[in-house]
mmCIF file of C-alpha atoms and ligand atoms in Angstrom:
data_model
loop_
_atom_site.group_PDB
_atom_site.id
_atom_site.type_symbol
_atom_site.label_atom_id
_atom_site.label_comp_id
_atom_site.label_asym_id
_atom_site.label_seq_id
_atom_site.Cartn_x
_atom_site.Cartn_y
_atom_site.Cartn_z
ATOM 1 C CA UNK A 47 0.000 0.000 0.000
ATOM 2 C CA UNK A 48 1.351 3.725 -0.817
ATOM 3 C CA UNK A 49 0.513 5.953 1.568
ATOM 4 C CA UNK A 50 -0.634 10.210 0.337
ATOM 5 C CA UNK A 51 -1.508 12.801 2.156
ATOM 6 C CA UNK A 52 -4.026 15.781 0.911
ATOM 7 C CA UNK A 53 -3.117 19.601 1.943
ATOM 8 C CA UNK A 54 -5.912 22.473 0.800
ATOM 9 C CA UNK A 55 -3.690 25.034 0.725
ATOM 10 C CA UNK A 56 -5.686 27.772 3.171
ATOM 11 C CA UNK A 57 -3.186 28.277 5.966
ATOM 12 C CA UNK A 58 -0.147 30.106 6.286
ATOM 13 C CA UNK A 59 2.244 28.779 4.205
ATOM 14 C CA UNK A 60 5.266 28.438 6.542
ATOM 15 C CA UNK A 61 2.820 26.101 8.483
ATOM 16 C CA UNK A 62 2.224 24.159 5.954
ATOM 17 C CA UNK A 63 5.438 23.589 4.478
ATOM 18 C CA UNK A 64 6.011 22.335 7.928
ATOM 19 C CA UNK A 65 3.341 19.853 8.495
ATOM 20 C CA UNK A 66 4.540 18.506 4.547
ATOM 21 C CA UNK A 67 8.114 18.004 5.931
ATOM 22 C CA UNK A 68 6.704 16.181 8.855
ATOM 23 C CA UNK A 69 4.735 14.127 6.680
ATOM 24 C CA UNK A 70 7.801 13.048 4.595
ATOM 25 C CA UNK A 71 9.610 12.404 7.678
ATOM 26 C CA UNK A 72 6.785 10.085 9.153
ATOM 27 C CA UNK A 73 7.110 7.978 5.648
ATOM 28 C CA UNK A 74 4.613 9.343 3.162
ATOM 29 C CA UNK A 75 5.308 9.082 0.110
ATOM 30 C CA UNK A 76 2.827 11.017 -2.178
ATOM 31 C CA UNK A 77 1.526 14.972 -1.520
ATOM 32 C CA UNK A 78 -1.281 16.398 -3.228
ATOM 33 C CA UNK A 79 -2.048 19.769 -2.878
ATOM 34 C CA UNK A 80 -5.715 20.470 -4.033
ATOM 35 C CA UNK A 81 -7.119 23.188 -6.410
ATOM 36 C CA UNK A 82 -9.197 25.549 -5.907
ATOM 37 C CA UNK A 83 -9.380 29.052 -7.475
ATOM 38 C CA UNK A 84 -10.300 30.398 -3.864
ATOM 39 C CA UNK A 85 -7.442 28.959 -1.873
ATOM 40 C CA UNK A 86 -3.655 30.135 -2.478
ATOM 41 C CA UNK A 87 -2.522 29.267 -5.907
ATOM 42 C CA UNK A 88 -1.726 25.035 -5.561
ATOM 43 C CA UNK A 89 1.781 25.560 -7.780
ATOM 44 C CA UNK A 90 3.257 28.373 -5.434
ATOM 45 C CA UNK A 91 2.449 26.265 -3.065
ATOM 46 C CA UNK A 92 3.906 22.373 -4.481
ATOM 47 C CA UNK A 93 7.268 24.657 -5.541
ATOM 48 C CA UNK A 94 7.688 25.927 -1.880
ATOM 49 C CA UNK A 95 7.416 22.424 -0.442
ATOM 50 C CA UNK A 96 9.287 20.824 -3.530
ATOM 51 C CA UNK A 97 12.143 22.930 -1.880
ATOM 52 C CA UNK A 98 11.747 22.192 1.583
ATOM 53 C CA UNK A 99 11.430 18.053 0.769
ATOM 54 C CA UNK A 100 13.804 15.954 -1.072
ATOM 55 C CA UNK A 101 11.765 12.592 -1.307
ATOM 56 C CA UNK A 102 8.216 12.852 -1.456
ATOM 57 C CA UNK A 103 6.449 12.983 -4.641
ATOM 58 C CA UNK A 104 4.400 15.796 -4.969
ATOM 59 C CA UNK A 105 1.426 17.598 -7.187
ATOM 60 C CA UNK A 106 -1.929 19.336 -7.537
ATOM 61 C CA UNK A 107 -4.770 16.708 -6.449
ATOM 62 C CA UNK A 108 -6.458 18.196 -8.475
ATOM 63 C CA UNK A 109 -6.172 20.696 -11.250
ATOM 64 C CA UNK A 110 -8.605 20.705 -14.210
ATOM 65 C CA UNK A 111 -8.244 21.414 -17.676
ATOM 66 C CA UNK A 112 -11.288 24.555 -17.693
ATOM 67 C CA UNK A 113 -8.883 27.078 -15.032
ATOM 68 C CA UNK A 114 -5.682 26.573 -16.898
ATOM 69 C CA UNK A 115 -5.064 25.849 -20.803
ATOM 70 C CA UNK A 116 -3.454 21.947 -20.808
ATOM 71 C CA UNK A 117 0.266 23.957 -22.140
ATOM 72 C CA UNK A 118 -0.057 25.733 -19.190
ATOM 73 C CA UNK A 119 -0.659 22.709 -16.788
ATOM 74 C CA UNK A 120 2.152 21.380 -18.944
ATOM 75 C CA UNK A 121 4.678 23.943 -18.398
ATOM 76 C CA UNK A 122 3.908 24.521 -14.813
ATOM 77 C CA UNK A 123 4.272 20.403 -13.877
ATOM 78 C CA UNK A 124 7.671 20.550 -16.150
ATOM 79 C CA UNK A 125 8.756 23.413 -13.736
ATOM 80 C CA UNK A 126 7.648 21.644 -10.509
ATOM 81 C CA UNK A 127 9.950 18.519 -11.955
ATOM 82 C CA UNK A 128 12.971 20.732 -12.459
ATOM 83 C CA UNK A 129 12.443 22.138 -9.072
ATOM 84 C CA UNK A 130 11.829 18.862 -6.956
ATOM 85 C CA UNK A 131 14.283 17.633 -9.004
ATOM 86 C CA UNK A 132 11.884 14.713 -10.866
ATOM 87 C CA UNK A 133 9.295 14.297 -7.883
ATOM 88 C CA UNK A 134 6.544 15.783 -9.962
ATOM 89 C CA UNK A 135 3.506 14.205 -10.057
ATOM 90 C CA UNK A 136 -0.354 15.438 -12.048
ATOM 91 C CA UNK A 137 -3.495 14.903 -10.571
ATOM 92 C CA UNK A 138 -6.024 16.328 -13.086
ATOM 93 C CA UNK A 139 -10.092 15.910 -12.770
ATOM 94 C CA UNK A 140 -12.760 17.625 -14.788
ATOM 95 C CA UNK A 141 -13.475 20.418 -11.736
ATOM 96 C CA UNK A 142 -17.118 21.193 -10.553
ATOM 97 C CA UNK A 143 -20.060 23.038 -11.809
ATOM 98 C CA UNK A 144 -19.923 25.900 -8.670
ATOM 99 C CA UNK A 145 -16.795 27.033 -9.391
ATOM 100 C CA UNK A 146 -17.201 26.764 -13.128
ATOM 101 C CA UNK A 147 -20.429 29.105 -12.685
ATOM 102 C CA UNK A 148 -19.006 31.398 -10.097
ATOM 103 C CA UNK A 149 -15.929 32.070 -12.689
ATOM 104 C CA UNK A 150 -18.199 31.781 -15.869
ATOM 105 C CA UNK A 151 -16.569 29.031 -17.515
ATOM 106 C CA UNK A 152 -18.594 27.062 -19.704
ATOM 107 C CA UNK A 153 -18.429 23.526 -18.516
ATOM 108 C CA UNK A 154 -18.715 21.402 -21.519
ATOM 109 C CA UNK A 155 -18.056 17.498 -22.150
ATOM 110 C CA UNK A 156 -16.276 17.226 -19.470
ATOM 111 C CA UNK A 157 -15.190 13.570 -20.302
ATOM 112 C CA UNK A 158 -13.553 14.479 -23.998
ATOM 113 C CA UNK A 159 -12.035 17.566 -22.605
ATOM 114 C CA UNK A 160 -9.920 15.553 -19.483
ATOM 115 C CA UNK A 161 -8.674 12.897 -22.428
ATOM 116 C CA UNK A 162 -7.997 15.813 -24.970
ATOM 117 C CA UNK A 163 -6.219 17.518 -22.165
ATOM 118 C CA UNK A 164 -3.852 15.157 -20.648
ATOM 119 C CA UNK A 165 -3.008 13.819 -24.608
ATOM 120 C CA UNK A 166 -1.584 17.387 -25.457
ATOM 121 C CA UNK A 167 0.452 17.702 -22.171
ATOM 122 C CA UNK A 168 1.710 14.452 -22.551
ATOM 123 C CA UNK A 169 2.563 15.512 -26.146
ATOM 124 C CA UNK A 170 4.064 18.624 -24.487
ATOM 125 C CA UNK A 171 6.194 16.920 -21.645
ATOM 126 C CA UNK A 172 7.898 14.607 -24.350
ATOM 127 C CA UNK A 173 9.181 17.882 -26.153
ATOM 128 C CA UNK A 174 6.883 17.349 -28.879
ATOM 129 C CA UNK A 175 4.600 19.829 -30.671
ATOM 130 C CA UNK A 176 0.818 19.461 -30.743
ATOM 131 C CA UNK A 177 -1.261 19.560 -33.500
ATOM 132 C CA UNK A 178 -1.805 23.852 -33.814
ATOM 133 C CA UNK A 179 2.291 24.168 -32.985
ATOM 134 C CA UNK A 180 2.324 24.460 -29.670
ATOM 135 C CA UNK A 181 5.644 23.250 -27.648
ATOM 136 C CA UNK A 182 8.037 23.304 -24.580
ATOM 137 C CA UNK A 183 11.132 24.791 -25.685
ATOM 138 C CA UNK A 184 12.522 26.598 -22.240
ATOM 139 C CA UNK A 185 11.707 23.953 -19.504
ATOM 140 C CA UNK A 186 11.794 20.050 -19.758
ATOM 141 C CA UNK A 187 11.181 17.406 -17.048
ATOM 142 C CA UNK A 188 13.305 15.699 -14.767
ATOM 143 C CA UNK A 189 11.543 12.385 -15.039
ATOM 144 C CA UNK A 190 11.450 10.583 -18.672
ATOM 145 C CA UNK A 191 7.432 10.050 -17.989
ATOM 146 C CA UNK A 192 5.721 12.110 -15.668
ATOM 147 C CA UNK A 193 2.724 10.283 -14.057
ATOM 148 C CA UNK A 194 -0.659 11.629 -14.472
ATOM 149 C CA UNK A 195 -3.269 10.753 -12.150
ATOM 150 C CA UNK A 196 -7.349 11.571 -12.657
ATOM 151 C CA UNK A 197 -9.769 12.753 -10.163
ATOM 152 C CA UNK A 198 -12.956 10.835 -10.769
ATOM 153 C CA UNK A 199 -16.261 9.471 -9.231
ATOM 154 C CA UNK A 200 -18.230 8.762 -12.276
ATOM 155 C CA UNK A 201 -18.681 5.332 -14.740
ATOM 156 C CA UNK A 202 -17.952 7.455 -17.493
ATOM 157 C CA UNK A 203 -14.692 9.491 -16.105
ATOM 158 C CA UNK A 204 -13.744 5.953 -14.215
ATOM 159 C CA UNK A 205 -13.353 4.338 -17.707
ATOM 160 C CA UNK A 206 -11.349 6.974 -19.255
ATOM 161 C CA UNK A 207 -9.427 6.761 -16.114
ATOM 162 C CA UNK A 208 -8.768 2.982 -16.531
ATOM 163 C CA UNK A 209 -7.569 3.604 -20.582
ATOM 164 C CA UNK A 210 -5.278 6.589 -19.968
ATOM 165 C CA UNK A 211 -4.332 7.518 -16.679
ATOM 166 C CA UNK A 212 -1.286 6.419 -14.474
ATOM 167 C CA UNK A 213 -3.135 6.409 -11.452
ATOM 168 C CA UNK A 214 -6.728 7.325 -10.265
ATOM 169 C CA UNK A 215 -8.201 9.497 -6.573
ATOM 170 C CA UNK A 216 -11.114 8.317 -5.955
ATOM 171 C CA UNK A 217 -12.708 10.997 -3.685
ATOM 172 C CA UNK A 218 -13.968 8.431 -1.247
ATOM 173 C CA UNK A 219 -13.408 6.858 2.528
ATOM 174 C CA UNK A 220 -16.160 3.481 1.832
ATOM 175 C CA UNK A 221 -15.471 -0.288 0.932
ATOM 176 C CA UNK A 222 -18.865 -0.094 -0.926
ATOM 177 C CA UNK A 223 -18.063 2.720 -3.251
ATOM 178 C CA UNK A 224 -14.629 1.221 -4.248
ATOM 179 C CA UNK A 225 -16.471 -1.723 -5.362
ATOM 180 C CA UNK A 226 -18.898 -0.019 -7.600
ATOM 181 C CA UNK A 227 -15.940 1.953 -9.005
ATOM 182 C CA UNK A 228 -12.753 -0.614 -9.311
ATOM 183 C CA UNK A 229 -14.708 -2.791 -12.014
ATOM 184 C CA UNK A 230 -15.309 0.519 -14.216
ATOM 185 C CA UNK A 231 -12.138 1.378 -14.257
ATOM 186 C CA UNK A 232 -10.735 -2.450 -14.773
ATOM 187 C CA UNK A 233 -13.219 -2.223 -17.824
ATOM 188 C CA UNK A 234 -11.680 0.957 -19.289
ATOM 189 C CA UNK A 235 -8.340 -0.204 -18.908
ATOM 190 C CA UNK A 236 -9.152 -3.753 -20.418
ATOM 191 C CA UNK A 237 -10.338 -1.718 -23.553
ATOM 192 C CA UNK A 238 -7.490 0.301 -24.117
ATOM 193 C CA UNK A 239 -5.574 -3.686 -23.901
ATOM 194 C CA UNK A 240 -4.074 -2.073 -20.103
ATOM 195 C CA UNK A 241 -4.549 -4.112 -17.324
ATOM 196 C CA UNK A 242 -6.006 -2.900 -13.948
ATOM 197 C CA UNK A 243 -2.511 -3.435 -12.087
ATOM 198 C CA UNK A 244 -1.008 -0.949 -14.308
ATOM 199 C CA UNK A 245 -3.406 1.657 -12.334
ATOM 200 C CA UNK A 246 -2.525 2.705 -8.823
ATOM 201 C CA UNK A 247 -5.818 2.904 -7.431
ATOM 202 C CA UNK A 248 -5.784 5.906 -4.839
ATOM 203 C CA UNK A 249 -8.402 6.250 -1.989
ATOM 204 C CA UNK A 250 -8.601 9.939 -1.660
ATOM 205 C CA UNK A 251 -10.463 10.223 2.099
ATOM 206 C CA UNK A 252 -11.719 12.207 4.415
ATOM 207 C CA UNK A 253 -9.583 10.990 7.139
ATOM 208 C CA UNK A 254 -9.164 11.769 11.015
ATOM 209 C CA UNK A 255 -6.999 10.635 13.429
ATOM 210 C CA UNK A 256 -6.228 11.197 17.113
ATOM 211 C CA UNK A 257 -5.928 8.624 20.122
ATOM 212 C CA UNK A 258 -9.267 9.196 21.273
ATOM 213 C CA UNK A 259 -11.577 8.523 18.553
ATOM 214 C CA UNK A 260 -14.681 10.769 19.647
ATOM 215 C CA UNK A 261 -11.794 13.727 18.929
ATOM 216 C CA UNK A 262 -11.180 12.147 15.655
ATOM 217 C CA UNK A 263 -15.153 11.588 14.754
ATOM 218 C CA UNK A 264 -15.794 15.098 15.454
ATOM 219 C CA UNK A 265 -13.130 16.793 13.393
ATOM 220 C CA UNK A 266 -14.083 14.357 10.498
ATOM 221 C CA UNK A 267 -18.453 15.868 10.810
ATOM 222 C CA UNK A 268 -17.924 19.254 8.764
ATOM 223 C CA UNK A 269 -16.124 17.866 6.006
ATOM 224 C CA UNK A 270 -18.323 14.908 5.669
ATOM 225 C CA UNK A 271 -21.536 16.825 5.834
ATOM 226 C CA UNK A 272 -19.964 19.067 2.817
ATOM 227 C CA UNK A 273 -19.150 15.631 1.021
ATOM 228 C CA UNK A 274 -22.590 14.733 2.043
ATOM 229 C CA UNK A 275 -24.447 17.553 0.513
ATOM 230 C CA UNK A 276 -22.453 17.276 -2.816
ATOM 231 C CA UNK A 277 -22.895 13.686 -3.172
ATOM 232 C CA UNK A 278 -25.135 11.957 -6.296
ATOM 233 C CA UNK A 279 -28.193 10.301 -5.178
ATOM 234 C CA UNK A 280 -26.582 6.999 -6.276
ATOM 235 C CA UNK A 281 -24.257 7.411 -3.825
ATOM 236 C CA UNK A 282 -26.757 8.458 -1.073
ATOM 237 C CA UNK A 283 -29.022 5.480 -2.032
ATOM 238 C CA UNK A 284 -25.593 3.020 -2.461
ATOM 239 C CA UNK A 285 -24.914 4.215 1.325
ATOM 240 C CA UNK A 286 -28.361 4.058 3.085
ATOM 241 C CA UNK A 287 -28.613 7.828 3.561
ATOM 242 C CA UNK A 288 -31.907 9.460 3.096
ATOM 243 C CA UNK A 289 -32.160 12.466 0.750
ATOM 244 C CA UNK A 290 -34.217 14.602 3.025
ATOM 245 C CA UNK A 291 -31.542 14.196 5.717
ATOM 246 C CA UNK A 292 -28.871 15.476 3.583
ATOM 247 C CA UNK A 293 -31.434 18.160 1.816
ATOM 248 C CA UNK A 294 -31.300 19.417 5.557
ATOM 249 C CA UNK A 295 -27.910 19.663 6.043
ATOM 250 C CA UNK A 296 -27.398 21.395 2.773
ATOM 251 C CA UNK A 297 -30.029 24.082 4.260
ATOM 252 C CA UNK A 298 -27.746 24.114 7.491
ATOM 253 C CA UNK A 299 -24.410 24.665 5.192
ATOM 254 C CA UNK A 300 -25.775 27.242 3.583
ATOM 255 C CA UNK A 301 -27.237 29.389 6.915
ATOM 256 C CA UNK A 302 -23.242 28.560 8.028
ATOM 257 C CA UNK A 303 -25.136 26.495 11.094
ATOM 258 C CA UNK A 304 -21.921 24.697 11.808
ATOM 259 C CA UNK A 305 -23.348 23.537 15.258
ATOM 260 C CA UNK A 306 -27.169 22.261 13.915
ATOM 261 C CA UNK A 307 -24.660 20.680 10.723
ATOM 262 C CA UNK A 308 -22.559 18.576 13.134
ATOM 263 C CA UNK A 309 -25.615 17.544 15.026
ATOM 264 C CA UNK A 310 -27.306 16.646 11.578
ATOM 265 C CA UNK A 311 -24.252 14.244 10.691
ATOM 266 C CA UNK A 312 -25.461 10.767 11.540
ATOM 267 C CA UNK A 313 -23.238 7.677 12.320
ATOM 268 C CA UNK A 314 -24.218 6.342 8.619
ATOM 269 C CA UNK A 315 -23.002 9.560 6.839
ATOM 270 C CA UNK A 316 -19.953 8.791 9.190
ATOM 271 C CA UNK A 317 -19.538 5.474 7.946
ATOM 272 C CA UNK A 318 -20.144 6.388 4.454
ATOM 273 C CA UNK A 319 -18.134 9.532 3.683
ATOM 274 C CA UNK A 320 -14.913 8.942 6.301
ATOM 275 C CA UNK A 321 -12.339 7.232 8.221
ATOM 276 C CA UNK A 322 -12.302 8.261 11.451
ATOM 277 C CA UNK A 323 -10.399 6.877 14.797
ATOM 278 C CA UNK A 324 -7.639 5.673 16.520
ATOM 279 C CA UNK A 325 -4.168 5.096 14.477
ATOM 280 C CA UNK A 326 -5.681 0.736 15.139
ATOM 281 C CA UNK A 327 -8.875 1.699 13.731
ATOM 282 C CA UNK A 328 -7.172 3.195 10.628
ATOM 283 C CA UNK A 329 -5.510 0.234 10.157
ATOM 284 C CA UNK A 330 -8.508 -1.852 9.795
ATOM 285 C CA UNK A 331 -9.984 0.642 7.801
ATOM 286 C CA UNK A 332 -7.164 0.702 5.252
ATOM 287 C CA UNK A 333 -6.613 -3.381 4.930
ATOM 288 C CA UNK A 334 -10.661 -3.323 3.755
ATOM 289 C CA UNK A 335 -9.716 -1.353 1.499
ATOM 290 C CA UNK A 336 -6.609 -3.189 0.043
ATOM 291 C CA UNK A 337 -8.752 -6.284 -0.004
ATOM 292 C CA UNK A 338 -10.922 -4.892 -2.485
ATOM 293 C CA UNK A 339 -7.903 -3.355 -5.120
ATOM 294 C CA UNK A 340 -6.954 0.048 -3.449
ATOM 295 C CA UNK A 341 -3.278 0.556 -4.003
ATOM 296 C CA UNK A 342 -2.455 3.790 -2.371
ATOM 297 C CA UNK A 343 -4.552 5.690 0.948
ATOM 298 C CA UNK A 344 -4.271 9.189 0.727
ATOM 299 C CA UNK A 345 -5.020 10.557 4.047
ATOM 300 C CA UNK A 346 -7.254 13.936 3.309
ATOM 301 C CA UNK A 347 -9.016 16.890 5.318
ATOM 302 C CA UNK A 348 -8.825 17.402 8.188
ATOM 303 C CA UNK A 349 -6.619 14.616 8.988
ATOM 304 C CA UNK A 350 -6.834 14.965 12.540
ATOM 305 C CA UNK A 351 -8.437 17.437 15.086
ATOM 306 C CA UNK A 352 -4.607 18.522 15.406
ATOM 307 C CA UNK A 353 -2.867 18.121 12.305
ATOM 308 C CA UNK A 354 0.874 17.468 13.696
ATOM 309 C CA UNK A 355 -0.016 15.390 16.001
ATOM 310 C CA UNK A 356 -2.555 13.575 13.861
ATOM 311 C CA UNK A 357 0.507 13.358 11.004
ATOM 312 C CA UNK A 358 2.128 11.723 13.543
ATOM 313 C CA UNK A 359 0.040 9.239 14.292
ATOM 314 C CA UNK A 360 -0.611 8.331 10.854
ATOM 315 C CA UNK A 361 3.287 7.620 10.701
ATOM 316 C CA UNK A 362 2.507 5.065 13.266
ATOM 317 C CA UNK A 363 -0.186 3.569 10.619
ATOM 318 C CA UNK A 364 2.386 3.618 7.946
ATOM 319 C CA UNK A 365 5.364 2.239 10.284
ATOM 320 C CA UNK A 366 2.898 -0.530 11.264
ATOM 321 C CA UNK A 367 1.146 -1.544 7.439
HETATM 322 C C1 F42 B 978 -17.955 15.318 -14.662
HETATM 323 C C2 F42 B 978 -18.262 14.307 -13.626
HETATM 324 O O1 F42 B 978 -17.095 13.486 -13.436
HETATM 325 P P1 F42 B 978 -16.735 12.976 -11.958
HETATM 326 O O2 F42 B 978 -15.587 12.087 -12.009
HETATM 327 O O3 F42 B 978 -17.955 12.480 -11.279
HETATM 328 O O4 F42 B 978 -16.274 14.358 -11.290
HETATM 329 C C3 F42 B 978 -16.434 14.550 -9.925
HETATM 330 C C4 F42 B 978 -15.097 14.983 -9.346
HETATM 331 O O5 F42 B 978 -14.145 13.973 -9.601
HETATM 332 C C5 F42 B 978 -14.618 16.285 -9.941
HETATM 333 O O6 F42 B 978 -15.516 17.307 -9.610
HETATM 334 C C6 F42 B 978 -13.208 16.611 -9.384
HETATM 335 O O7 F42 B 978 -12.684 17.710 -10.078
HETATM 336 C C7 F42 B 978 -13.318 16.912 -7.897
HETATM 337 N N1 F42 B 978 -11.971 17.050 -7.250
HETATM 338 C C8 F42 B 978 -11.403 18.287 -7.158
HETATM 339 N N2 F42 B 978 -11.961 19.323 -7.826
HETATM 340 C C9 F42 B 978 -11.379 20.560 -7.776
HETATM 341 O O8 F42 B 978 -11.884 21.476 -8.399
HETATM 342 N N3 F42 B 978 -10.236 20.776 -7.055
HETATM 343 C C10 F42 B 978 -9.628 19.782 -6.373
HETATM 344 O O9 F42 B 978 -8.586 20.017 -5.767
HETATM 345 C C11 F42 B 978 -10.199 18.464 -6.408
HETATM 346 C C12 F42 B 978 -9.627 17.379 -5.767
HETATM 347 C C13 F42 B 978 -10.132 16.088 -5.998
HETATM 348 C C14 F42 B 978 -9.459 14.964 -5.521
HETATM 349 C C15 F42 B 978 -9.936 13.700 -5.808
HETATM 350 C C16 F42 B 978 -11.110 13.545 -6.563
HETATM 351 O O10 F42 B 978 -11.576 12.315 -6.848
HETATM 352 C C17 F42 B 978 -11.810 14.652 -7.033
HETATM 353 C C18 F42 B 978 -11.328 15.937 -6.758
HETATM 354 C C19 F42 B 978 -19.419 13.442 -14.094
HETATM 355 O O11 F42 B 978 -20.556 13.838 -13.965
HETATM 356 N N4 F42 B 978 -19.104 12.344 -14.734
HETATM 357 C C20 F42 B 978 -20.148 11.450 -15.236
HETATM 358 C C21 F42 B 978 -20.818 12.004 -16.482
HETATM 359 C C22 F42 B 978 -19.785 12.348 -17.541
HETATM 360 C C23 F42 B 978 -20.361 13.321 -18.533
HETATM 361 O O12 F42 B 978 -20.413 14.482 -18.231
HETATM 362 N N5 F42 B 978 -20.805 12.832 -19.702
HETATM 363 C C24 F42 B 978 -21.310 13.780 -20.676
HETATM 364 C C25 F42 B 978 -20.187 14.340 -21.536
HETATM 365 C C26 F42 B 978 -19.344 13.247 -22.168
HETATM 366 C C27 F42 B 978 -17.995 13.853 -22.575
HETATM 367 O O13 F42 B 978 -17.466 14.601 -21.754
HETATM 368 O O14 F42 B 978 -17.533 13.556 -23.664
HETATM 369 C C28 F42 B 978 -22.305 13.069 -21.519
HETATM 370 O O15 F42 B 978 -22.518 11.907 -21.267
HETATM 371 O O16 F42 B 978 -22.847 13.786 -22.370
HETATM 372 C C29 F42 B 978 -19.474 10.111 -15.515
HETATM 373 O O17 F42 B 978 -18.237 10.034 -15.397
HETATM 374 O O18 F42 B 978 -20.197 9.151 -15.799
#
């Protein structure tokens, strides 16, 4: 099992530069810094901790191809190579309809535009030129291949994940939802004549750790309630969770009711959208997950109630796997 771990870049940056030093010193091996126009920019941020590390791989989890033109995405992740000195890694998914309509983007075929996208940066990170001329003539990588990861939840982006991608995050913490999303991307890789093990299959949680779990469980209720309220009916129905539940929460999100939201969150949307506990129950929690085909846990927000000491503990995980 690899182990990741998610920063949203939000805090002050010298804080964060620390915690991602701690977590290559506890043993993890993959950082993805998310992206979100809102937050501080992600490749600021992945060139500051490129700096600051010298073995962990690190890149956006994820970009998109609607913020940033592909040659730009291609030029930036060559630049992030250079500087971490061939730890670059991309993590690219097809972004969401809020911030799409709060920037007025047009979000269109969001399927063809991922695969046109990561064919014209991989075009661009071999040196090459694409189709309307252009190419990288003042930065190359590091690495020979850079690997490209894909954010995605759905059959259809699962599929296109298993044909073309290096690696998939899988923006959920539950055995069930792995299991409804391995054999799509098995299926996609199987058509492109790929086979699933060529695909490291990343569990991108919501994850929170501390020695008393109750600590842990509440740190985790925010974040899940937000994954909650964003979550297709096919997941709510695959999990148990009643829509009205969640419709109220979303009401609750939206008046900033943090304390009536955390109340809302139920043990089932615990169960469904986190992994919560003690650095045994993590354990546990992770194994299910290998049994069924996940390949790397990526420990996400919030981590812990307090982040050092909850990257920590997760070092104990990762010493123990
Ligand atoms: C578009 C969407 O794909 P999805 O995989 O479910 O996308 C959900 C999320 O993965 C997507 O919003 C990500 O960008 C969210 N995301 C992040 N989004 C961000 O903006 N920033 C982040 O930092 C971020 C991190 C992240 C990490 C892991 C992860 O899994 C997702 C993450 C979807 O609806 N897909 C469906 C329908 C696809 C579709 O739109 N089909 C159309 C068009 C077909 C075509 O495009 O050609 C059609 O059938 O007509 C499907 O895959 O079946």
């Amino acid at each position: 099992m690899k182990f990741g771990i998610e920063f949203v870049p939000q805090e002050p940056l010298d804080k964060l530069i620390k915690l991602a030093k701690l977590a290559e010193e506890v043993g993890f091996e993959y950082l993805w810094v998310t992206d979100h126009y809102n937050n501080k920019n992600v490749y600021e941020t992945l060139a500051l901790i490129a700096k600051e590390t010298s073995t962990i791989k690190l890149g956006p989890g994820v970009t998109n191809p609607y913020v940033r033109h592909p040659a730009i995405t291609a030029s930036a992740i060559a630049t992030l190579d250079e500087i971490s000195d061939g730890r670059a890694v991309l993590g690219m998914g097809p972004g969401d309809k809020k911030t799409f309509d709060a920037l007025g983007i047009e979000w269109t075929k969001p399927v063809s535009t991922i695969r046109e996208a990561i064919s014209t940066i991989r075009t661009l990170l071999a040196g090459e030129k694409t189709e309307k001329g252009a190419q990288l003539t003042g930065v190359k990588p590091v690495q020979e291949k850079i690997d490209i990861y894909m954010g995605a939840q759905g059959p259809m982006m699962l599929k296109t994940a298993g044909e073309i991608a290096d690696g998939v995050l899988i923006n959920a913490s539950n055995p069930k939802d792995f299991e409804a999303a391995i054999p799509n991307i098995k299926e996609g890789a199987e058509s492109a004549g790929r086979s699933i093990e060529d695909i490291d299959v990343a569990a991108y949680t919501c994850c929170s750790v501390d020695e008393d779990p109750e600590k842990a469980a509440g740190a985790a209720k925010i974040v899940v309630a937000f994954i909650a309220a964003g979550s297709p009916p096919p997941v709510l129905e695959r999990h148990g969770i009643e829509k009205e539940a969640v419709d109220k929460i979303g009401e609750l999100l939206g008046k900033g009711d943090f304390g009536g939201v955390s109340k809302a969150v139920d043990e089932k949307m615990m169960e469904a959208f986190s992994i919560t506990g003690t650095p045994d129950d993590i354990v546990s929690k992770i194994k299910d997950l290998e049994k069924i085909g996940v390949t790397q846990f990526v420990a996400g927000s919030p981590i812990g109630p307090e982040k050092e000491k909850s990257i920590k503990l997760l070092g104990e995980v990762i010493e123990s796997y």
